[in-house]
Tab-separated table of C-alpha atoms in Angstrom:
chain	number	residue	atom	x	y	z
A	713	UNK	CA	-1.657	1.132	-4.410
A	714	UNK	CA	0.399	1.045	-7.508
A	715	UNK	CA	0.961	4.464	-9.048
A	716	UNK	CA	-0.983	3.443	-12.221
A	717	UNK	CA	-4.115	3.258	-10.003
A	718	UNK	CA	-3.903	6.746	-8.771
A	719	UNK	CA	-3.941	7.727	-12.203
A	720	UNK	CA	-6.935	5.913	-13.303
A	721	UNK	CA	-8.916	7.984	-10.818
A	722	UNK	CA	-7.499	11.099	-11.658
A	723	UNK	CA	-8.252	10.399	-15.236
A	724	UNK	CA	-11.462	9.712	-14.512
A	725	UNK	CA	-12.070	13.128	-12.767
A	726	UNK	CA	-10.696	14.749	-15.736
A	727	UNK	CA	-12.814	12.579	-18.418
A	728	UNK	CA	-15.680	13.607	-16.558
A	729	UNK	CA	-15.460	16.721	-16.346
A	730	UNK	CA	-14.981	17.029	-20.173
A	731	UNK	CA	-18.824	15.685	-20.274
A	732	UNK	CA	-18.024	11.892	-21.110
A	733	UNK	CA	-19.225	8.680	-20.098
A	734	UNK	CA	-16.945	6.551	-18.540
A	735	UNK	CA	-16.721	3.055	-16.417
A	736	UNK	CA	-14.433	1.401	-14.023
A	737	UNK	CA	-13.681	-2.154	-13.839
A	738	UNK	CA	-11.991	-3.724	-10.755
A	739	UNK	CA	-10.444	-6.907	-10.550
A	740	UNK	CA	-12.237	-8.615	-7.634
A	741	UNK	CA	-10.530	-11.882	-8.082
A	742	UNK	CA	-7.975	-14.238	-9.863
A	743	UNK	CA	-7.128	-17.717	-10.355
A	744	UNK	CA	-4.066	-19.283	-10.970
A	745	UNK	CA	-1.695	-16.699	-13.166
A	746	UNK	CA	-2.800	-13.155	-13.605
A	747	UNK	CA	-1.166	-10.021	-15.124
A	748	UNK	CA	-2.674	-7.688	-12.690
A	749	UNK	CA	-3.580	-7.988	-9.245
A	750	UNK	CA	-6.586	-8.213	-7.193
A	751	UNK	CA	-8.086	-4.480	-6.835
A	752	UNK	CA	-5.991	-2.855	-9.824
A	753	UNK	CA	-8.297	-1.175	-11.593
A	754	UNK	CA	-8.872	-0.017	-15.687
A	755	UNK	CA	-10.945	2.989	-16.540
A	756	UNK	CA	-12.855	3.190	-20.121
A	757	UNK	CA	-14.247	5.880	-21.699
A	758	UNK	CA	-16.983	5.742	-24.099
A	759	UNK	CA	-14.807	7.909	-26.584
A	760	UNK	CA	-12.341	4.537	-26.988
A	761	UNK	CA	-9.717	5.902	-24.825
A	762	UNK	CA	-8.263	3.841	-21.894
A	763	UNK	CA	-6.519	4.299	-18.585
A	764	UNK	CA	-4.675	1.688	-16.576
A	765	UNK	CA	-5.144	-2.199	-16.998
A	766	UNK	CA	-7.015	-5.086	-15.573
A	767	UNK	CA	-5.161	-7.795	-17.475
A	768	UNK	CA	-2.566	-6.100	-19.792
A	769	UNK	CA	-4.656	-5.127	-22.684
A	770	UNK	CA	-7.105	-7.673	-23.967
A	771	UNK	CA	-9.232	-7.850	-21.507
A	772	UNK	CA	-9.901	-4.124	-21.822
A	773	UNK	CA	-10.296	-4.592	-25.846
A	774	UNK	CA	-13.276	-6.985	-25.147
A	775	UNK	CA	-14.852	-4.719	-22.196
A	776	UNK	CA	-14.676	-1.682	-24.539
A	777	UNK	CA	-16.545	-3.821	-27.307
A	778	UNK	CA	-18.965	-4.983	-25.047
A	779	UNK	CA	-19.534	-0.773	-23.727
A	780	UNK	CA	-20.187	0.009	-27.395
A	781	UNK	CA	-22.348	-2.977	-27.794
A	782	UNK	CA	-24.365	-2.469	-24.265
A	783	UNK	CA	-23.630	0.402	-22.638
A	784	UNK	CA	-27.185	0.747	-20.983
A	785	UNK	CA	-26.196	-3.148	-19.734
A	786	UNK	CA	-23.352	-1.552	-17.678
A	787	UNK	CA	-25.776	1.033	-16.360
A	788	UNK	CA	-25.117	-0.578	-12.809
A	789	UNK	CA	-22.471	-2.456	-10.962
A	790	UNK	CA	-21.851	-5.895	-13.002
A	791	UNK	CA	-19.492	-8.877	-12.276
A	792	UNK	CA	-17.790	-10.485	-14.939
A	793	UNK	CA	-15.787	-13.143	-15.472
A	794	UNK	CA	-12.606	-13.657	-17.987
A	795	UNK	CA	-10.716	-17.310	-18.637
A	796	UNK	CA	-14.136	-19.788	-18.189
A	797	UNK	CA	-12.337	-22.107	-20.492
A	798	UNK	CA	-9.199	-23.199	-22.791
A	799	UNK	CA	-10.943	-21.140	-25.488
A	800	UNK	CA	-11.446	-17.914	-24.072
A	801	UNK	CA	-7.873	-17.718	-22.579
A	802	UNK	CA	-5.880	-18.567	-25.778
A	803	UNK	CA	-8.434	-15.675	-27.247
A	804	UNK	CA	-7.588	-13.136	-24.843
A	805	UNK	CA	-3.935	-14.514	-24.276
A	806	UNK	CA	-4.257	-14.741	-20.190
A	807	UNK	CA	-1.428	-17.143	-19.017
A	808	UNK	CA	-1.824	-20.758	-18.628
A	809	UNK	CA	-4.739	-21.511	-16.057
A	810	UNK	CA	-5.579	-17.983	-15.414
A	811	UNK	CA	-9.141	-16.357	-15.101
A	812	UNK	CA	-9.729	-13.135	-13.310
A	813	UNK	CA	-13.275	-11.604	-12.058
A	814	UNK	CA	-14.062	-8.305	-12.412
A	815	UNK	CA	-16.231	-5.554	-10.962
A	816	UNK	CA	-17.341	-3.119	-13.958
A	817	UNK	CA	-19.870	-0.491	-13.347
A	818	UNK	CA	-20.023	3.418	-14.055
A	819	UNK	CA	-17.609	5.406	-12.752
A	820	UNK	CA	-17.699	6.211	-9.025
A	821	UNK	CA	-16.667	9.526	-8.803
A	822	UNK	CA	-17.556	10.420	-5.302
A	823	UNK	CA	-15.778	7.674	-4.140
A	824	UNK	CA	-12.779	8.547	-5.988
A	825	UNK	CA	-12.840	12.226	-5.110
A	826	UNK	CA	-13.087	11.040	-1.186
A	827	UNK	CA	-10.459	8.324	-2.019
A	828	UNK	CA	-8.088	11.621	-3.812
A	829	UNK	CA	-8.633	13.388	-0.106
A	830	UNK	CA	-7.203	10.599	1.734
A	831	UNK	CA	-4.284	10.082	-0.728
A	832	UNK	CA	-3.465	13.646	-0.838
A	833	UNK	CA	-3.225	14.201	2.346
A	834	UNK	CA	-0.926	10.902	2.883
A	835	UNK	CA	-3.034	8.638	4.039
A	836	UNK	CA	-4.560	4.760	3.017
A	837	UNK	CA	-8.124	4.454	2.469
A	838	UNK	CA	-10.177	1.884	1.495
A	839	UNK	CA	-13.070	0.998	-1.108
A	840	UNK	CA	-15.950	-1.099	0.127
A	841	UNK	CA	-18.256	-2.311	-2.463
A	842	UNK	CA	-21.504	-4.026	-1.531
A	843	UNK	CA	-21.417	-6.282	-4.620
A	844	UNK	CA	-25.622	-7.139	-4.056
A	845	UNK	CA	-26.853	-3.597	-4.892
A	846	UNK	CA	-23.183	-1.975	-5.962
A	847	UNK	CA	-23.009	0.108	-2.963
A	848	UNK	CA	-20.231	1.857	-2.095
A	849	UNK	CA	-18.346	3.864	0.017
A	850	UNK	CA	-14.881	4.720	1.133
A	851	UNK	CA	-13.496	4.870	4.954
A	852	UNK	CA	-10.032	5.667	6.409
A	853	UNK	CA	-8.002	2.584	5.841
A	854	UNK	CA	-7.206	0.595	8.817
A	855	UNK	CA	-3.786	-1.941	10.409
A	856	UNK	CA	-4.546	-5.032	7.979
A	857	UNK	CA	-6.986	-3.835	5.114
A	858	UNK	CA	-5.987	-5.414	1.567
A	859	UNK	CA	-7.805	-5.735	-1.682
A	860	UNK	CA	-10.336	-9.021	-1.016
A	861	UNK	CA	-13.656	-10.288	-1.619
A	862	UNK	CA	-14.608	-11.159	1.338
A	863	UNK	CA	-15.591	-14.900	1.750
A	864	UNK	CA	-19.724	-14.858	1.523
A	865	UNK	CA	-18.677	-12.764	-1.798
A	866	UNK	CA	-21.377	-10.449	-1.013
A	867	UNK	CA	-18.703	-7.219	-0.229
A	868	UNK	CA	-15.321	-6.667	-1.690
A	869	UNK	CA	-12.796	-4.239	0.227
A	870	UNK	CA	-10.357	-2.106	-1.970
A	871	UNK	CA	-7.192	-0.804	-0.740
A	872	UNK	CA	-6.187	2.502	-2.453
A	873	UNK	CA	-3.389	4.930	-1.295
A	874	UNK	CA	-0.028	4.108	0.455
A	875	UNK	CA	0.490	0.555	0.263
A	876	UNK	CA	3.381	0.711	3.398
A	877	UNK	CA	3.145	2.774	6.433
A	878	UNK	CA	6.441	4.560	8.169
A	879	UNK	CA	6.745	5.443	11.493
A	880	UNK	CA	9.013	7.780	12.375
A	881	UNK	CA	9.860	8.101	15.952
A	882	UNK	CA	11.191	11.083	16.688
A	883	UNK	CA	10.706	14.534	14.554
A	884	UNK	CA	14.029	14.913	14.813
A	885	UNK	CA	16.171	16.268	11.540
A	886	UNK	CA	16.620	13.114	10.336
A	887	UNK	CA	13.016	12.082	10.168
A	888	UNK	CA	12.335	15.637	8.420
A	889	UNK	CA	14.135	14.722	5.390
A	890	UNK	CA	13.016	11.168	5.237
A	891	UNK	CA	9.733	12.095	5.446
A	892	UNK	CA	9.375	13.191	1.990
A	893	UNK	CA	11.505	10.749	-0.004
A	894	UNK	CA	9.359	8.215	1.707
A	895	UNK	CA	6.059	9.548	0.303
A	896	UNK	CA	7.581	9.630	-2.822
A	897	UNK	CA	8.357	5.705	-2.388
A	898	UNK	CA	4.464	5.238	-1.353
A	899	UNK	CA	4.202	5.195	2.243
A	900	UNK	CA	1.570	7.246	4.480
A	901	UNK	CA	4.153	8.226	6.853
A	902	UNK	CA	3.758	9.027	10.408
A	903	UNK	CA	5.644	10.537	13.054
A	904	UNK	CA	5.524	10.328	17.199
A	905	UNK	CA	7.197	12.518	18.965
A	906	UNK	CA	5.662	13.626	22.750
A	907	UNK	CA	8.093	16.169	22.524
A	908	UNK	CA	6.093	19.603	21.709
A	909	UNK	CA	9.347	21.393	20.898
A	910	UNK	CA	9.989	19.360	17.945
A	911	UNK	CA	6.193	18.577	16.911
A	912	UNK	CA	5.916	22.744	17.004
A	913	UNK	CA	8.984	22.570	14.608
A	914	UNK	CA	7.817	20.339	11.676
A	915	UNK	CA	7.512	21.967	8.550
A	916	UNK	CA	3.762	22.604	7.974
A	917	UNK	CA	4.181	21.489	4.671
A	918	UNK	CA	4.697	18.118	5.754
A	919	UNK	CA	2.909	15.322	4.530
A	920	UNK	CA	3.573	13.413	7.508
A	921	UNK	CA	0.654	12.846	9.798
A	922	UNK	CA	1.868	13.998	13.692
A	923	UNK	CA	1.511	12.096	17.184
A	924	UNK	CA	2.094	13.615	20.177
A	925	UNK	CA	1.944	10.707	22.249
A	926	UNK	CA	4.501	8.261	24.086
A	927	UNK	CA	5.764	6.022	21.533
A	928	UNK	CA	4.985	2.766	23.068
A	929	UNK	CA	1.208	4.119	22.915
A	930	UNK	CA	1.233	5.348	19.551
A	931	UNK	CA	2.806	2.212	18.159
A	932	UNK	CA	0.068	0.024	20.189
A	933	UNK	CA	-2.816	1.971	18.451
A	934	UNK	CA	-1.397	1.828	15.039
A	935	UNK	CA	-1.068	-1.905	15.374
A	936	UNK	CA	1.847	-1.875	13.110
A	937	UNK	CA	1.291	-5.140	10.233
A	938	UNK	CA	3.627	-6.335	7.524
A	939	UNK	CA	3.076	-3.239	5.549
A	940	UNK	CA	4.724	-0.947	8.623
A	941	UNK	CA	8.013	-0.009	9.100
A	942	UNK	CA	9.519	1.243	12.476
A	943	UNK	CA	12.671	3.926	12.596
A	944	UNK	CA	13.251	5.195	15.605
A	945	UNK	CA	14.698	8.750	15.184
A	946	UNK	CA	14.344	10.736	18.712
A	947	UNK	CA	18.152	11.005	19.768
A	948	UNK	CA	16.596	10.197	22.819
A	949	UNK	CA	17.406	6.308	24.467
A	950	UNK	CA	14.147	6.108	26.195
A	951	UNK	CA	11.707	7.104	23.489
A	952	UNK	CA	13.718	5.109	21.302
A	953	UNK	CA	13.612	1.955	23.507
A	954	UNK	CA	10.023	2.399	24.064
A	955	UNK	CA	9.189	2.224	20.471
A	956	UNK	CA	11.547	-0.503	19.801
A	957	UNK	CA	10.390	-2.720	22.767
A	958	UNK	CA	6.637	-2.368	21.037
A	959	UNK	CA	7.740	-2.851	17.619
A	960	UNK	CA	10.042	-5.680	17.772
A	961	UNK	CA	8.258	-8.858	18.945
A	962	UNK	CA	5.131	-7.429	15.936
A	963	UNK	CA	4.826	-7.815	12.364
A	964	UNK	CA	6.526	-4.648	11.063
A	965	UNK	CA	8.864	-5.689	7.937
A	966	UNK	CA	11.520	-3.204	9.232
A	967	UNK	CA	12.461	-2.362	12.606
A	968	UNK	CA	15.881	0.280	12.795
A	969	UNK	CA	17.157	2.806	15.188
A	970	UNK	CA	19.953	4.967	14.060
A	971	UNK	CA	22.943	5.214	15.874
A	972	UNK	CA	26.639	3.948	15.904
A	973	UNK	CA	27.930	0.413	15.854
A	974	UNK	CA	28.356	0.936	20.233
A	975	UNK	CA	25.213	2.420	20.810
A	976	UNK	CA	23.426	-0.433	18.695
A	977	UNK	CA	25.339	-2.680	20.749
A	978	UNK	CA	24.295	-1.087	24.243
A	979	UNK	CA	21.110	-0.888	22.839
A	980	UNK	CA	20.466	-4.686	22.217
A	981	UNK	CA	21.712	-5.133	26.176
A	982	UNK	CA	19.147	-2.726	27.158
A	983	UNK	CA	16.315	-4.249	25.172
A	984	UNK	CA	17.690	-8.029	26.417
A	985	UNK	CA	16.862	-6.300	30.736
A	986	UNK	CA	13.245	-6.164	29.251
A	987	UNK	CA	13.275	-9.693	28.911
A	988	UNK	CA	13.026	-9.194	24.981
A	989	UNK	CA	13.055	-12.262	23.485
A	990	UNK	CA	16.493	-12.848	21.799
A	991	UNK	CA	14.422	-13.256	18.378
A	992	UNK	CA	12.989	-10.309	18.614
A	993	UNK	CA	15.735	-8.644	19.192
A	994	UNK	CA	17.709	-10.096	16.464
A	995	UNK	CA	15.215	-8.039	14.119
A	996	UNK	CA	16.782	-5.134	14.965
A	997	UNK	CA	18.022	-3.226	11.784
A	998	UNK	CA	20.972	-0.722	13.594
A	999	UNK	CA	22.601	0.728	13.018
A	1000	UNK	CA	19.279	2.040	10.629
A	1001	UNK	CA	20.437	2.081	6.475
A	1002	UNK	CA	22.351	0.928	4.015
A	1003	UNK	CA	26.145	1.446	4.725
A	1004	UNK	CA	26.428	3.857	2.205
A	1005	UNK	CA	29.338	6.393	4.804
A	1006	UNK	CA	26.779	8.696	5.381
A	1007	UNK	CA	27.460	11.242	7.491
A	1008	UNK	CA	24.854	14.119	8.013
A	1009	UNK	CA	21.065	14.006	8.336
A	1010	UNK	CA	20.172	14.101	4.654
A	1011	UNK	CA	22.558	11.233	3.694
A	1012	UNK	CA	21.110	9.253	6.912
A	1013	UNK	CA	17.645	9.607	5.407
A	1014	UNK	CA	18.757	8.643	1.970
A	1015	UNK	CA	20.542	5.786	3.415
A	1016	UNK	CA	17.472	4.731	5.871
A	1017	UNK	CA	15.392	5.095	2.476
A	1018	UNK	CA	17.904	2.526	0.400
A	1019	UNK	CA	17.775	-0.394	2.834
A	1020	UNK	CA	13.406	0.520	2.825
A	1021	UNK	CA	13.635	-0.263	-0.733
A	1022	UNK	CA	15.757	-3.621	-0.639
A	1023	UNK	CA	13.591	-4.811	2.007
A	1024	UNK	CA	10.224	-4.083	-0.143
A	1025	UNK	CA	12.154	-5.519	-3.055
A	1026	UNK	CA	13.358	-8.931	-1.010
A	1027	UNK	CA	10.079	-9.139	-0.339
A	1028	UNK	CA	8.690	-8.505	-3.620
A	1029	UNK	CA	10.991	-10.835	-5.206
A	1030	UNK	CA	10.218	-14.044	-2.325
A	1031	UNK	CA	6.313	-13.111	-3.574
A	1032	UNK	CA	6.860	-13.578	-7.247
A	1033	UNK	CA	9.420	-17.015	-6.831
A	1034	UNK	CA	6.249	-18.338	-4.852
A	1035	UNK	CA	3.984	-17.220	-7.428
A	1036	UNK	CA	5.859	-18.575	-10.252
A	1037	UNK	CA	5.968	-21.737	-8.147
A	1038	UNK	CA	2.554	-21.787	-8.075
A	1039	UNK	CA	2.333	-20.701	-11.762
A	1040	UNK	CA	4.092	-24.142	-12.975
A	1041	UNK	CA	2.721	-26.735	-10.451
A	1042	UNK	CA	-0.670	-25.418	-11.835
A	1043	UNK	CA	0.948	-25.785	-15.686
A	1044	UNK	CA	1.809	-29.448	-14.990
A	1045	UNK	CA	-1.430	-30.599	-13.654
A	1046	UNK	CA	-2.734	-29.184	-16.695
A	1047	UNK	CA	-0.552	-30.971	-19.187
């Protein structure tokens, strides 16, 4: 969930509780090139004032008018649409092809003050909206959930909270100052450790939710996606490999182990006894970080953090050359 999201709710709390009026509008769909994506969310407030953005502006100029105009038609959930034709997109300045659908209806603050619980606490939760009758209500989010409408478009599922998990194996040193930097960098982070020396250790502070189970376990019930990243952290070969040997042949973006250049090495023959596949093992990010010559724990986190980033950026970057792709092949059919 982008940071401007978490604000919108927040706002809305705050709006409320100064005795206004307010609305949310979610944007349950685009097509072809849209400013903002599916599940990004604007909140208005019948004072004028706006917080975050469904389409970069214009959008939200026209569903304030149509508040002051109707505000007793928004009384209930409502779907609306934006970019039905040449005319209406060159009004509201959407990009060439583009339409979006939203979901506006008063603001729902109990789901947003359950959604604030999960989020505080460090964890993904997810929005489901019954689009018939505008029922709602928000669960613990789950390996796989993203913003949709689902295909019957009858309930639409909104992702809120960390948008990347990291699992830490290990609550080693290390892992206690990633931890942190990494929920500042949005993931719901998680560490295993069956260890209950080092669990009994963590800093209760933490925001890191802990496992005390066998790695290999752990890592099967979280059913890491493409959102997940693995470290593994223990200083100990056979928790390590345990993780590893789950988390390699998956979909986790990032799979590292710290180490040095020989025990990465002697690691990779270890994995290959398991019968490993040599692709999966080629995933292997060790030793874990960016080479930055770090040295002690903090500077291993920081480093561990770095190559995180690039990875989420590569990725982010691959997304938006496809979308731009996408963008002109749609701009030439058009011409």
């Amino acid at each position: 969930m982008e940071a401007v999201d978490l604000e919108v709710m927040r706002a809305a709390l705050a709006w409320a509780g100064e005795g206004r009026r307010c609305w949310s509008a979610t944007v349950l769909g685009t097509y072809g090139s849209a400013p903002r994506p599916v599940g990004a969310m604007a909140l208005l407030c019948e004072d004028g004032r706006v917080a975050g953005s469904v389409s970069g502006g214009c959008v939200e100029d026209d569903l304030t008018a149509l508040l002051q105009a109707d505000a007793q038609g928004l009384a209930q959930g409502r779907r609306l649409v934006y970019g039905r034709s040449d005319e209406e997109r060159a009004r509201l300045r959407l990009p060439c092809g583009g339409s979006l659908e939203l979901w506006a209806e008063p603001v729902p603050l109990a789901d947003f003050e359950a959604a604030l619980r999960f989020i505080d606490a460090g964890q993904g939760c997810v929005r489901e909206i019954a689009l018939p009758d505008g029922r709602s209500r928000v669960r613990a989010a789950r390996p796989g959930d993203a913003s949709a409408l689902a295909q019957d478009q009858a309930l639409f599922t909104q992702r809120l909270g960390p948008r990347r998990r990291l699992v830490l194996v290990g609550a080693a040193e290390v892992s206690r100052y990633l931890a942190p930097i990494a929920r500042t960098l949005d993931f719901e982070v998680i560490v295993i450790d069956p260890r209950r020396e080092y669990l009994d250790g963590w800093p209760k502070d933490s925001p890191a939710r802990l496992l005390a189970d066998m790695p290999d376990d752990a890592l099967a019930a979280l059913q890491p996606d493409a959102s997940t990243a693995v470290v593994a952290l223990s200083h100990d070969p056979k928790l390590d490999d345990m993780a590893l040997l789950e988390a390699l042949p998956g979909a986790a973006f990032y799979v590292g182990a710290m180490g040095s250049a020989r025990s990465t090495a002697a690691r990779r023959e270890r994995l290959a006894l398991f019968e490993l596949a040599p692709q999966a093992i080629a995933r292997l990010r060790g030793p874990a970080g960016l080479d930055l010559g770090s040295r002690t724990p903090p500077e291993i986190a920081v480093a561990i953090a770095a190559e995180l980033i690039q990875c989420c950026r590569d990725e982010e970057t691959r997304r938006r050359r496809q979308a731009a792709a996408l963008q002109d092949g749609a701009c030439r059919a058009l011409a």
